PDB file of C-alpha atoms and ligand atoms in Angstrom:
ATOM      1  CA  MET A 833       0.000   0.000   0.000  1.00 51.00           C
ATOM      2  CA  ASN A 834       1.271   3.444  -0.930  1.00 50.00           C
ATOM      3  CA  LYS A 835       2.248   5.179   2.334  1.00 54.00           C
ATOM      4  CA  GLN A 836       1.109   8.606   1.196  1.00 69.00           C
ATOM      5  CA  GLN A 837      -2.331   7.407   0.286  1.00 84.00           C
ATOM      6  CA  LEU A 838      -5.177   8.628   2.500  1.00 95.00           C
ATOM      7  CA  PHE A 839      -7.854   6.361   3.880  1.00 98.00           C
ATOM      8  CA  THR A 840     -10.955   6.684   5.988  1.00 98.00           C
ATOM      9  CA  SER A 841     -12.901   4.113   7.957  1.00 98.00           C
ATOM     10  CA  ILE A 842     -16.579   5.003   8.038  1.00 98.00           C
ATOM     11  CA  HIS A 843     -18.181   1.598   8.504  1.00 98.00           C
ATOM     12  CA  THR A 844     -17.415   0.727  12.128  1.00 98.00           C
ATOM     13  CA  HIS A 845     -19.240  -0.737  15.118  1.00 98.00           C
ATOM     14  CA  THR A 846     -18.635  -0.134  18.816  1.00 98.00           C
ATOM     15  CA  THR A 847     -19.945  -1.471  22.112  1.00 98.00           C
ATOM     16  CA  PHE A 848     -23.104   0.558  21.390  1.00 98.00           C
ATOM     17  CA  CYS A 849     -24.120  -2.276  19.070  1.00 96.00           C
ATOM     18  CA  ASP A 850     -22.155  -5.461  18.340  1.00 95.00           C
ATOM     19  CA  GLY A 851     -18.606  -4.064  18.374  1.00 97.00           C
ATOM     20  CA  LYS A 852     -15.998  -4.925  20.996  1.00 98.00           C
ATOM     21  CA  ASP A 853     -14.375  -1.515  21.570  1.00 98.00           C
ATOM     22  CA  ASP A 854     -15.676   1.859  22.697  1.00 98.00           C
ATOM     23  CA  VAL A 855     -15.780   5.152  20.815  1.00 98.00           C
ATOM     24  CA  GLU A 856     -12.583   6.529  22.325  1.00 98.00           C
ATOM     25  CA  THR A 857     -10.557   3.360  21.626  1.00 98.00           C
ATOM     26  CA  MET A 858     -11.696   3.477  18.001  1.00 98.00           C
ATOM     27  CA  CYS A 859     -10.681   7.160  17.722  1.00 98.00           C
ATOM     28  CA  ARG A 860      -7.271   6.547  19.291  1.00 98.00           C
ATOM     29  CA  THR A 861      -6.626   3.591  16.975  1.00 98.00           C
ATOM     30  CA  ALA A 862      -7.702   5.535  13.880  1.00 98.00           C
ATOM     31  CA  TYR A 863      -5.357   8.354  14.916  1.00 98.00           C
ATOM     32  CA  GLU A 864      -2.453   5.988  15.548  1.00 98.00           C
ATOM     33  CA  LYS A 865      -3.019   4.352  12.165  1.00 97.00           C
ATOM     34  CA  LYS A 866      -3.017   7.829  10.585  1.00 97.00           C
ATOM     35  CA  LEU A 867      -6.467   7.549   9.083  1.00 98.00           C
ATOM     36  CA  PHE A 868      -7.862  10.681   7.476  1.00 97.00           C
ATOM     37  CA  GLY A 869     -11.304  10.149   8.972  1.00 98.00           C
ATOM     38  CA  LEU A 870     -13.320   7.836  11.202  1.00 98.00           C
ATOM     39  CA  GLY A 871     -17.062   7.379  11.006  1.00 98.00           C
ATOM     40  CA  PHE A 872     -19.287   5.553  13.459  1.00 98.00           C
ATOM     41  CA  SER A 873     -22.065   3.542  11.864  1.00 98.00           C
ATOM     42  CA  ALA A 874     -24.060   1.787  14.581  1.00 98.00           C
ATOM     43  CA  HIS A 875     -26.726  -0.629  13.347  1.00 98.00           C
ATOM     44  CA  SER A 876     -29.998   1.312  13.508  1.00 98.00           C
ATOM     45  CA  PRO A 877     -32.397   0.167  16.258  1.00 97.00           C
ATOM     46  CA  ILE A 878     -34.726  -2.588  15.155  1.00 95.00           C
ATOM     47  CA  GLU A 879     -36.440  -3.952  18.271  1.00 93.00           C
ATOM     48  CA  LYS A 880     -39.851  -2.511  17.263  1.00 92.00           C
ATOM     49  CA  GLN A 881     -39.712  -4.335  13.917  1.00 89.00           C
ATOM     50  CA  LEU A 882     -38.404  -7.576  15.414  1.00 87.00           C
ATOM     51  CA  GLY A 883     -40.512  -7.478  18.541  1.00 88.00           C
ATOM     52  CA  ARG A 884     -37.334  -8.133  20.548  1.00 89.00           C
ATOM     53  CA  GLU A 885     -33.754  -6.916  20.857  1.00 89.00           C
ATOM     54  CA  SER A 886     -31.513  -8.349  18.163  1.00 89.00           C
ATOM     55  CA  GLY A 887     -28.289  -8.494  20.137  1.00 88.00           C
ATOM     56  CA  TRP A 888     -26.458  -6.611  17.412  1.00 92.00           C
ATOM     57  CA  ASN A 889     -28.418  -3.397  16.803  1.00 96.00           C
ATOM     58  CA  LEU A 890     -28.184  -0.179  18.785  1.00 98.00           C
ATOM     59  CA  ARG A 891     -30.913  -0.256  21.411  1.00 97.00           C
ATOM     60  CA  GLU A 892     -33.610   2.391  21.242  1.00 96.00           C
ATOM     61  CA  LYS A 893     -32.783   3.577  24.738  1.00 97.00           C
ATOM     62  CA  ASP A 894     -29.104   4.118  23.836  1.00 98.00           C
ATOM     63  CA  VAL A 895     -29.629   6.321  20.770  1.00 98.00           C
ATOM     64  CA  ASP A 896     -29.192   9.645  22.603  1.00 98.00           C
ATOM     65  CA  LYS A 897     -26.100   8.373  24.396  1.00 98.00           C
ATOM     66  CA  TYR A 898     -24.586   7.160  21.104  1.00 98.00           C
ATOM     67  CA  VAL A 899     -25.147  10.539  19.448  1.00 98.00           C
ATOM     68  CA  THR A 900     -23.813  12.453  22.449  1.00 98.00           C
ATOM     69  CA  GLU A 901     -20.703  10.298  22.747  1.00 98.00           C
ATOM     70  CA  VAL A 902     -19.781  10.458  19.075  1.00 98.00           C
ATOM     71  CA  LEU A 903     -20.370  14.230  18.949  1.00 98.00           C
ATOM     72  CA  ALA A 904     -18.183  14.649  22.039  1.00 98.00           C
ATOM     73  CA  ALA A 905     -15.450  12.596  20.337  1.00 98.00           C
ATOM     74  CA  LYS A 906     -15.775  14.802  17.272  1.00 98.00           C
ATOM     75  CA  GLU A 907     -15.029  17.840  19.471  1.00 98.00           C
ATOM     76  CA  ARG A 908     -12.255  16.121  21.387  1.00 98.00           C
ATOM     77  CA  TRP A 909     -10.399  14.973  18.277  1.00 98.00           C
ATOM     78  CA  HIS A 910     -10.960  18.126  16.269  1.00 97.00           C
ATOM     79  CA  GLY A 911      -7.786  19.069  14.410  1.00 96.00           C
ATOM     80  CA  LYS A 912      -6.314  15.560  14.808  1.00 97.00           C
ATOM     81  CA  LEU A 913      -8.908  13.243  13.327  1.00 97.00           C
ATOM     82  CA  ASN A 914     -12.099  13.857  11.361  1.00 98.00           C
ATOM     83  CA  VAL A 915     -14.833  12.078  13.290  1.00 98.00           C
ATOM     84  CA  PHE A 916     -18.289  11.507  11.795  1.00 98.00           C
ATOM     85  CA  LEU A 917     -21.640  10.434  13.196  1.00 98.00           C
ATOM     86  CA  GLY A 918     -23.423   7.882  11.057  1.00 98.00           C
ATOM     87  CA  TYR A 919     -25.703   4.870  11.022  1.00 98.00           C
ATOM     88  CA  GLU A 920     -25.738   1.605   9.186  1.00 98.00           C
ATOM     89  CA  ALA A 921     -29.472   1.729   8.590  1.00 98.00           C
ATOM     90  CA  ASP A 922     -31.329  -1.527   8.036  1.00 97.00           C
ATOM     91  CA  TYR A 923     -33.703  -1.848   5.143  1.00 97.00           C
ATOM     92  CA  ILE A 924     -36.526  -4.354   5.490  1.00 94.00           C
ATOM     93  CA  LYS A 925     -39.257  -3.965   2.916  1.00 91.00           C
ATOM     94  CA  GLY A 926     -42.327  -2.335   4.432  1.00 92.00           C
ATOM     95  CA  ARG A 927     -40.827  -2.548   7.918  1.00 94.00           C
ATOM     96  CA  ARG A 928     -37.645  -0.516   8.235  1.00 96.00           C
ATOM     97  CA  SER A 929     -36.056   2.133   6.057  1.00 97.00           C
ATOM     98  CA  PRO A 930     -33.251   4.712   6.231  1.00 98.00           C
ATOM     99  CA  LEU A 931     -36.069   7.237   5.661  1.00 98.00           C
ATOM    100  CA  ASP A 932     -37.824   6.411   8.939  1.00 98.00           C
ATOM    101  CA  ASN A 933     -38.417   9.497  11.086  1.00 97.00           C
ATOM    102  CA  ASP A 934     -36.347   8.307  14.024  1.00 97.00           C
ATOM    103  CA  ILE A 935     -33.329   8.187  11.673  1.00 98.00           C
ATOM    104  CA  THR A 936     -33.814  11.384   9.667  1.00 97.00           C
ATOM    105  CA  ALA A 937     -34.422  13.296  12.920  1.00 97.00           C
ATOM    106  CA  LEU A 938     -30.852  12.609  14.027  1.00 97.00           C
ATOM    107  CA  ASN A 939     -29.323  14.720  11.248  1.00 96.00           C
ATOM    108  CA  LEU A 940     -26.491  12.242  10.812  1.00 97.00           C
ATOM    109  CA  ASP A 941     -23.353  13.036   8.825  1.00 98.00           C
ATOM    110  CA  TYR A 942     -23.979  10.023   6.593  1.00 98.00           C
ATOM    111  CA  ILE A 943     -25.991   6.817   6.365  1.00 98.00           C
ATOM    112  CA  ILE A 944     -24.975   3.433   5.017  1.00 98.00           C
ATOM    113  CA  GLY A 945     -28.004   1.606   3.645  1.00 98.00           C
ATOM    114  CA  SER A 946     -27.762  -2.145   4.284  1.00 98.00           C
ATOM    115  CA  ALA A 947     -29.993  -5.144   3.879  1.00 97.00           C
ATOM    116  CA  HIS A 948     -29.424  -7.983   6.386  1.00 96.00           C
ATOM    117  CA  TYR A 949     -32.798  -9.418   7.369  1.00 94.00           C
ATOM    118  CA  LEU A 950     -35.032 -11.881   5.619  1.00 92.00           C
ATOM    119  CA  PHE A 951     -38.632 -12.209   6.805  1.00 91.00           C
ATOM    120  CA  PRO A 952     -39.952 -15.472   5.341  1.00 93.00           C
ATOM    121  CA  GLU A 953     -43.479 -15.230   3.942  1.00 92.00           C
ATOM    122  CA  ASN A 954     -44.509 -18.423   5.727  1.00 94.00           C
ATOM    123  CA  GLY A 955     -44.168 -16.632   9.054  1.00 93.00           C
ATOM    124  CA  THR A 956     -41.131 -18.524  10.335  1.00 94.00           C
ATOM    125  CA  PRO A 957     -38.709 -16.366  12.357  1.00 91.00           C
ATOM    126  CA  PRO A 958     -36.705 -13.702  10.515  1.00 91.00           C
ATOM    127  CA  PHE A 959     -32.964 -14.240  10.166  1.00 92.00           C
ATOM    128  CA  THR A 960     -30.077 -12.445   8.531  1.00 93.00           C
ATOM    129  CA  VAL A 961     -28.083 -13.407   5.457  1.00 93.00           C
ATOM    130  CA  ASP A 962     -24.888 -12.986   7.482  1.00 90.00           C
ATOM    131  CA  ASP A 963     -26.006 -15.091  10.436  1.00 89.00           C
ATOM    132  CA  ASN A 964     -23.687 -17.895  11.427  1.00 90.00           C
ATOM    133  CA  ALA A 965     -23.859 -20.894   9.096  1.00 89.00           C
ATOM    134  CA  ASP A 966     -26.174 -22.962  11.344  1.00 92.00           C
ATOM    135  CA  GLU A 967     -28.706 -20.149  11.811  1.00 92.00           C
ATOM    136  CA  PHE A 968     -28.641 -19.433   8.109  1.00 93.00           C
ATOM    137  CA  GLU A 969     -29.245 -23.099   7.261  1.00 92.00           C
ATOM    138  CA  ARG A 970     -32.137 -23.240   9.710  1.00 94.00           C
ATOM    139  CA  GLY A 971     -33.722 -20.125   8.168  1.00 94.00           C
ATOM    140  CA  LEU A 972     -33.081 -21.417   4.671  1.00 92.00           C
ATOM    141  CA  LEU A 973     -34.844 -24.704   5.361  1.00 93.00           C
ATOM    142  CA  GLU A 974     -37.705 -23.395   7.529  1.00 96.00           C
ATOM    143  CA  GLY A 975     -38.405 -20.218   5.640  1.00 95.00           C
ATOM    144  CA  PHE A 976     -37.466 -20.994   2.065  1.00 92.00           C
ATOM    145  CA  GLY A 977     -37.658 -24.773   1.715  1.00 91.00           C
ATOM    146  CA  GLY A 978     -33.910 -24.904   1.129  1.00 88.00           C
ATOM    147  CA  ASN A 979     -34.129 -22.715  -1.973  1.00 87.00           C
ATOM    148  CA  ALA A 980     -31.113 -20.408  -1.662  1.00 86.00           C
ATOM    149  CA  GLN A 981     -31.678 -18.980  -5.139  1.00 87.00           C
ATOM    150  CA  LYS A 982     -34.845 -17.466  -3.764  1.00 89.00           C
ATOM    151  CA  ILE A 983     -32.910 -15.860  -0.929  1.00 90.00           C
ATOM    152  CA  MET A 984     -30.450 -14.430  -3.414  1.00 89.00           C
ATOM    153  CA  HIS A 985     -33.250 -12.837  -5.419  1.00 91.00           C
ATOM    154  CA  ILE A 986     -35.025 -11.497  -2.346  1.00 93.00           C
ATOM    155  CA  TYR A 987     -31.762  -9.983  -1.139  1.00 93.00           C
ATOM    156  CA  TYR A 988     -31.029  -8.305  -4.460  1.00 94.00           C
ATOM    157  CA  ASP A 989     -34.665  -7.153  -4.774  1.00 95.00           C
ATOM    158  CA  ALA A 990     -34.418  -5.590  -1.321  1.00 96.00           C
ATOM    159  CA  GLN A 991     -31.362  -3.605  -2.297  1.00 96.00           C
ATOM    160  CA  ILE A 992     -32.935  -2.294  -5.469  1.00 97.00           C
ATOM    161  CA  GLU A 993     -36.056  -1.271  -3.528  1.00 97.00           C
ATOM    162  CA  MET A 994     -33.908   0.356  -0.860  1.00 98.00           C
ATOM    163  CA  ILE A 995     -31.963   2.316  -3.491  1.00 98.00           C
ATOM    164  CA  GLN A 996     -35.175   3.466  -5.146  1.00 97.00           C
ATOM    165  CA  GLU A 997     -36.611   4.607  -1.806  1.00 97.00           C
ATOM    166  CA  GLY A 998     -33.376   6.448  -0.952  1.00 97.00           C
ATOM    167  CA  GLY A 999     -32.449   8.306   2.208  1.00 97.00           C
ATOM    168  CA  PHE A1000     -28.860   7.101   2.459  1.00 98.00           C
ATOM    169  CA  ASP A1001     -25.424   7.884   1.015  1.00 98.00           C
ATOM    170  CA  ILE A1002     -23.523   4.601   0.764  1.00 98.00           C
ATOM    171  CA  LEU A1003     -24.660   1.181  -0.388  1.00 98.00           C
ATOM    172  CA  GLY A1004     -23.505  -1.346   2.229  1.00 98.00           C
ATOM    173  CA  HIS A1005     -21.938  -4.733   1.414  1.00 98.00           C
ATOM    174  CA  ALA A1006     -23.790  -5.083  -1.878  1.00 97.00           C
ATOM    175  CA  ASP A1007     -23.315  -8.866  -2.205  1.00 94.00           C
ATOM    176  CA  LEU A1008     -23.383  -9.857   1.467  1.00 95.00           C
ATOM    177  CA  VAL A1009     -25.799 -12.633   0.529  1.00 92.00           C
ATOM    178  CA  LYS A1010     -22.882 -14.601  -0.931  1.00 89.00           C
ATOM    179  CA  LYS A1011     -21.424 -15.163   2.524  1.00 89.00           C
ATOM    180  CA  ASN A1012     -23.504 -18.227   3.332  1.00 88.00           C
ATOM    181  CA  CYS A1013     -24.237 -19.263  -0.252  1.00 79.00           C
ATOM    182  CA  GLN A1014     -20.858 -19.415  -1.964  1.00 72.00           C
ATOM    183  CA  GLY A1015     -19.483 -22.798  -2.798  1.00 63.00           C
ATOM    184  CA  LYS A1016     -22.778 -24.563  -2.189  1.00 61.00           C
ATOM    185  CA  ASN A1017     -23.958 -24.835  -5.759  1.00 58.00           C
ATOM    186  CA  TYR A1018     -26.796 -22.481  -4.923  1.00 64.00           C
ATOM    187  CA  TRP A1019     -25.417 -19.794  -7.045  1.00 62.00           C
ATOM    188  CA  LEU A1020     -26.268 -19.114 -10.674  1.00 69.00           C
ATOM    189  CA  GLN A1021     -23.392 -16.995 -11.908  1.00 74.00           C
ATOM    190  CA  GLU A1022     -25.184 -15.590 -14.973  1.00 74.00           C
ATOM    191  CA  THR A1023     -28.256 -14.633 -12.965  1.00 84.00           C
ATOM    192  CA  GLU A1024     -26.018 -13.106 -10.353  1.00 88.00           C
ATOM    193  CA  ALA A1025     -24.311 -10.844 -12.885  1.00 91.00           C
ATOM    194  CA  GLU A1026     -27.686  -9.721 -14.252  1.00 93.00           C
ATOM    195  CA  ARG A1027     -28.955  -8.863 -10.806  1.00 94.00           C
ATOM    196  CA  GLN A1028     -25.737  -7.063  -9.941  1.00 96.00           C
ATOM    197  CA  ARG A1029     -26.077  -4.984 -13.080  1.00 97.00           C
ATOM    198  CA  GLU A1030     -29.570  -3.943 -11.949  1.00 97.00           C
ATOM    199  CA  ILE A1031     -28.128  -2.840  -8.618  1.00 98.00           C
ATOM    200  CA  ALA A1032     -25.306  -0.917 -10.283  1.00 98.00           C
ATOM    201  CA  GLN A1033     -27.754   0.814 -12.618  1.00 98.00           C
ATOM    202  CA  ALA A1034     -29.992   1.816  -9.721  1.00 98.00           C
ATOM    203  CA  ALA A1035     -27.030   2.988  -7.616  1.00 98.00           C
ATOM    204  CA  ALA A1036     -25.623   5.070 -10.477  1.00 98.00           C
ATOM    205  CA  LYS A1037     -29.008   6.683 -11.064  1.00 98.00           C
ATOM    206  CA  ALA A1038     -29.337   7.477  -7.358  1.00 98.00           C
ATOM    207  CA  GLY A1039     -25.833   9.003  -7.202  1.00 97.00           C
ATOM    208  CA  LEU A1040     -24.731   6.629  -4.463  1.00 98.00           C
ATOM    209  CA  VAL A1041     -21.247   5.674  -3.345  1.00 98.00           C
ATOM    210  CA  ILE A1042     -20.687   1.918  -2.996  1.00 98.00           C
ATOM    211  CA  GLU A1043     -18.484   0.603  -0.225  1.00 98.00           C
ATOM    212  CA  VAL A1044     -15.717  -1.942  -0.751  1.00 98.00           C
ATOM    213  CA  ASN A1045     -16.029  -3.732   2.552  1.00 98.00           C
ATOM    214  CA  THR A1046     -13.235  -5.903   3.989  1.00 98.00           C
ATOM    215  CA  GLY A1047     -15.311  -6.983   7.011  1.00 97.00           C
ATOM    216  CA  GLY A1048     -15.760 -10.589   5.916  1.00 95.00           C
ATOM    217  CA  ILE A1049     -11.994 -11.015   5.614  1.00 96.00           C
ATOM    218  CA  ASN A1050     -11.343  -9.204   8.888  1.00 96.00           C
ATOM    219  CA  ARG A1051     -13.712 -11.558  10.667  1.00 92.00           C
ATOM    220  CA  LYS A1052     -12.304 -14.562   8.803  1.00 90.00           C
ATOM    221  CA  LYS A1053     -15.757 -15.439   7.465  1.00 88.00           C
ATOM    222  CA  ILE A1054     -14.996 -15.179   3.788  1.00 89.00           C
ATOM    223  CA  ASN A1055     -11.954 -14.696   1.618  1.00 91.00           C
ATOM    224  CA  ASP A1056     -13.260 -11.824  -0.414  1.00 94.00           C
ATOM    225  CA  VAL A1057     -14.327  -8.191  -0.253  1.00 97.00           C
ATOM    226  CA  TYR A1058     -17.967  -7.142  -0.677  1.00 97.00           C
ATOM    227  CA  PRO A1059     -18.617  -6.666  -3.578  1.00 98.00           C
ATOM    228  CA  SER A1060     -16.518  -9.289  -5.376  1.00 96.00           C
ATOM    229  CA  LEU A1061     -14.205  -8.465  -8.240  1.00 97.00           C
ATOM    230  CA  SER A1062     -16.752  -9.469 -10.901  1.00 95.00           C
ATOM    231  CA  PHE A1063     -19.375  -7.178  -9.319  1.00 97.00           C
ATOM    232  CA  LEU A1064     -16.829  -4.369  -8.977  1.00 98.00           C
ATOM    233  CA  ARG A1065     -16.117  -4.641 -12.698  1.00 98.00           C
ATOM    234  CA  ILE A1066     -19.810  -3.973 -13.351  1.00 98.00           C
ATOM    235  CA  ILE A1067     -19.795  -1.083 -10.863  1.00 98.00           C
ATOM    236  CA  ARG A1068     -16.780   0.362 -12.669  1.00 98.00           C
ATOM    237  CA  GLU A1069     -18.667   0.290 -15.977  1.00 98.00           C
ATOM    238  CA  TYR A1070     -21.195   2.670 -14.443  1.00 98.00           C
ATOM    239  CA  ASN A1071     -18.498   4.981 -13.014  1.00 98.00           C
ATOM    240  CA  ILE A1072     -19.859   4.664  -9.500  1.00 98.00           C
ATOM    241  CA  PRO A1073     -17.495   6.010  -6.822  1.00 98.00           C
ATOM    242  CA  VAL A1074     -16.307   3.527  -4.212  1.00 98.00           C
ATOM    243  CA  THR A1075     -15.098   4.009  -0.646  1.00 98.00           C
ATOM    244  CA  ILE A1076     -13.007   1.442   1.220  1.00 98.00           C
ATOM    245  CA  THR A1077     -14.402   0.305   4.567  1.00 98.00           C
ATOM    246  CA  SER A1078     -13.517  -2.342   7.134  1.00 98.00           C
ATOM    247  CA  ASP A1079     -16.866  -2.959   8.874  1.00 98.00           C
ATOM    248  CA  ALA A1080     -14.609  -3.092  11.948  1.00 98.00           C
ATOM    249  CA  HIS A1081     -16.110  -4.658  15.041  1.00 98.00           C
ATOM    250  CA  ARG A1082     -12.757  -4.317  16.859  1.00 98.00           C
ATOM    251  CA  ALA A1083     -10.353  -1.365  16.879  1.00 98.00           C
ATOM    252  CA  GLN A1084      -7.544  -3.531  15.546  1.00 98.00           C
ATOM    253  CA  ASP A1085      -9.530  -4.110  12.338  1.00 98.00           C
ATOM    254  CA  ILE A1086     -10.136  -0.426  11.698  1.00 98.00           C
ATOM    255  CA  ASN A1087      -8.308  -0.486   8.356  1.00 98.00           C
ATOM    256  CA  GLY A1088      -7.922  -4.267   8.174  1.00 98.00           C
ATOM    257  CA  ASN A1089      -7.094  -5.716   4.758  1.00 98.00           C
ATOM    258  CA  TYR A1090      -7.356  -2.398   2.920  1.00 98.00           C
ATOM    259  CA  ASP A1091      -4.452  -3.632   0.783  1.00 97.00           C
ATOM    260  CA  ILE A1092      -6.717  -6.433  -0.523  1.00 98.00           C
ATOM    261  CA  ALA A1093      -9.421  -3.857  -1.304  1.00 98.00           C
ATOM    262  CA  ILE A1094      -6.918  -1.747  -3.235  1.00 98.00           C
ATOM    263  CA  GLU A1095      -5.614  -4.743  -5.172  1.00 98.00           C
ATOM    264  CA  THR A1096      -9.168  -5.821  -6.051  1.00 98.00           C
ATOM    265  CA  LEU A1097     -10.043  -2.298  -7.179  1.00 98.00           C
ATOM    266  CA  LYS A1098      -6.949  -2.183  -9.384  1.00 98.00           C
ATOM    267  CA  LEU A1099      -7.980  -5.477 -10.984  1.00 98.00           C
ATOM    268  CA  ALA A1100     -11.404  -3.956 -11.680  1.00 98.00           C
ATOM    269  CA  ASP A1101      -9.631  -1.006 -13.331  1.00 98.00           C
ATOM    270  CA  PHE A1102     -10.540   1.611 -10.741  1.00 98.00           C
ATOM    271  CA  LYS A1103      -8.170   4.595 -10.730  1.00 98.00           C
ATOM    272  CA  GLU A1104      -9.442   6.193  -7.541  1.00 98.00           C
ATOM    273  CA  HIS A1105     -11.480   5.701  -4.408  1.00 98.00           C
ATOM    274  CA  VAL A1106     -13.289   8.393  -2.444  1.00 98.00           C
ATOM    275  CA  LEU A1107     -13.078   9.682   1.125  1.00 98.00           C
ATOM    276  CA  PHE A1108     -16.044  11.072   3.023  1.00 98.00           C
ATOM    277  CA  ILE A1109     -15.261  14.592   4.239  1.00 97.00           C
ATOM    278  CA  GLY A1110     -18.627  15.812   5.505  1.00 97.00           C
ATOM    279  CA  LYS A1111     -22.113  16.878   4.585  1.00 94.00           C
ATOM    280  CA  ILE A1112     -23.104  20.272   3.215  1.00 92.00           C
ATOM    281  CA  ASN A1113     -26.782  21.206   2.785  1.00 89.00           C
ATOM    282  CA  GLY A1114     -27.779  17.584   3.172  1.00 88.00           C
ATOM    283  CA  LYS A1115     -25.365  16.348   0.506  1.00 92.00           C
ATOM    284  CA  ALA A1116     -22.408  14.074   1.253  1.00 96.00           C
ATOM    285  CA  ILE A1117     -19.079  15.518   0.096  1.00 97.00           C
ATOM    286  CA  TRP A1118     -16.408  13.150  -1.166  1.00 98.00           C
ATOM    287  CA  GLN A1119     -12.733  13.690  -1.905  1.00 97.00           C
ATOM    288  CA  LYS A1120     -11.119  11.644  -4.661  1.00 97.00           C
ATOM    289  CA  GLU A1121      -7.951   9.753  -3.857  1.00 97.00           C
ATOM    290  CA  LYS A1122      -5.815   8.091  -6.496  1.00 96.00           C
ATOM    291  CA  ILE A1123      -5.129   4.391  -6.254  1.00 94.00           C
TER     292      ILE A1123
HETATM  293 ZN1   ZN B1496     -23.933  -4.844   7.714  1.00 56.42          ZN
HETATM  294 ZN1   ZN B1497     -21.614  -3.230   9.560  1.00 56.42          ZN
END
């Protein structure tokens, strides 16, 4: 990795949701690693939609504390590290959206729009596409009769619907659904490319930035960035800006495997990535950085 190159880390989780480290530890680590900016992106609260706490989302009762703590860190680190207040907002069709009032009211610096949850139509319990393998298999069998192709389509449909609804700045882990499906013969490569093209088209039209997320590698769950090289090649065709993120759940992963992200972007013929530098009049501002 080029030493002069600037990086940010704006997809991170702390003890406010399912991360292991607190806000200050994340700031100190980002500063020590000479990052240009650090954004906090707690999973938006979801207990109302689930009817229970999820164990990995910010709890409703902690929202004010989260905002206050991140804003205090922003003040404290001013001049040393650019700190941003964000959310990774869940999208669940008809149930949860980045446009929900409780989210827009916070006036966040940025929002990552992410789909995780699947709510099976047969009423079996909802689960997430990045659950552990056993939970995913249970949901797949109970909710979808073992048809993983269906899950893939529902996941990609959800992202297209989310993009069309809007209310966020960055498309989160665009092919997260592959995590529990790859290598299981569930996957139709041609269909996948078609669906990914639909997502890229929608994202380009919406003026979104797409993240290149190393979280699966950092957590040793998968050997690949989200989105994969083949998807990134499609994204490149549509000239969509990309930002490198770690989805860090521990301070030590704050810029984990960014070298792999850079190498993958080079293979997809990207010449630059972008850094979030703030929001002006409701619009995210990005700075280009050469690869
Ligand atoms: Zn996520
Ligand atoms: Zn995340």
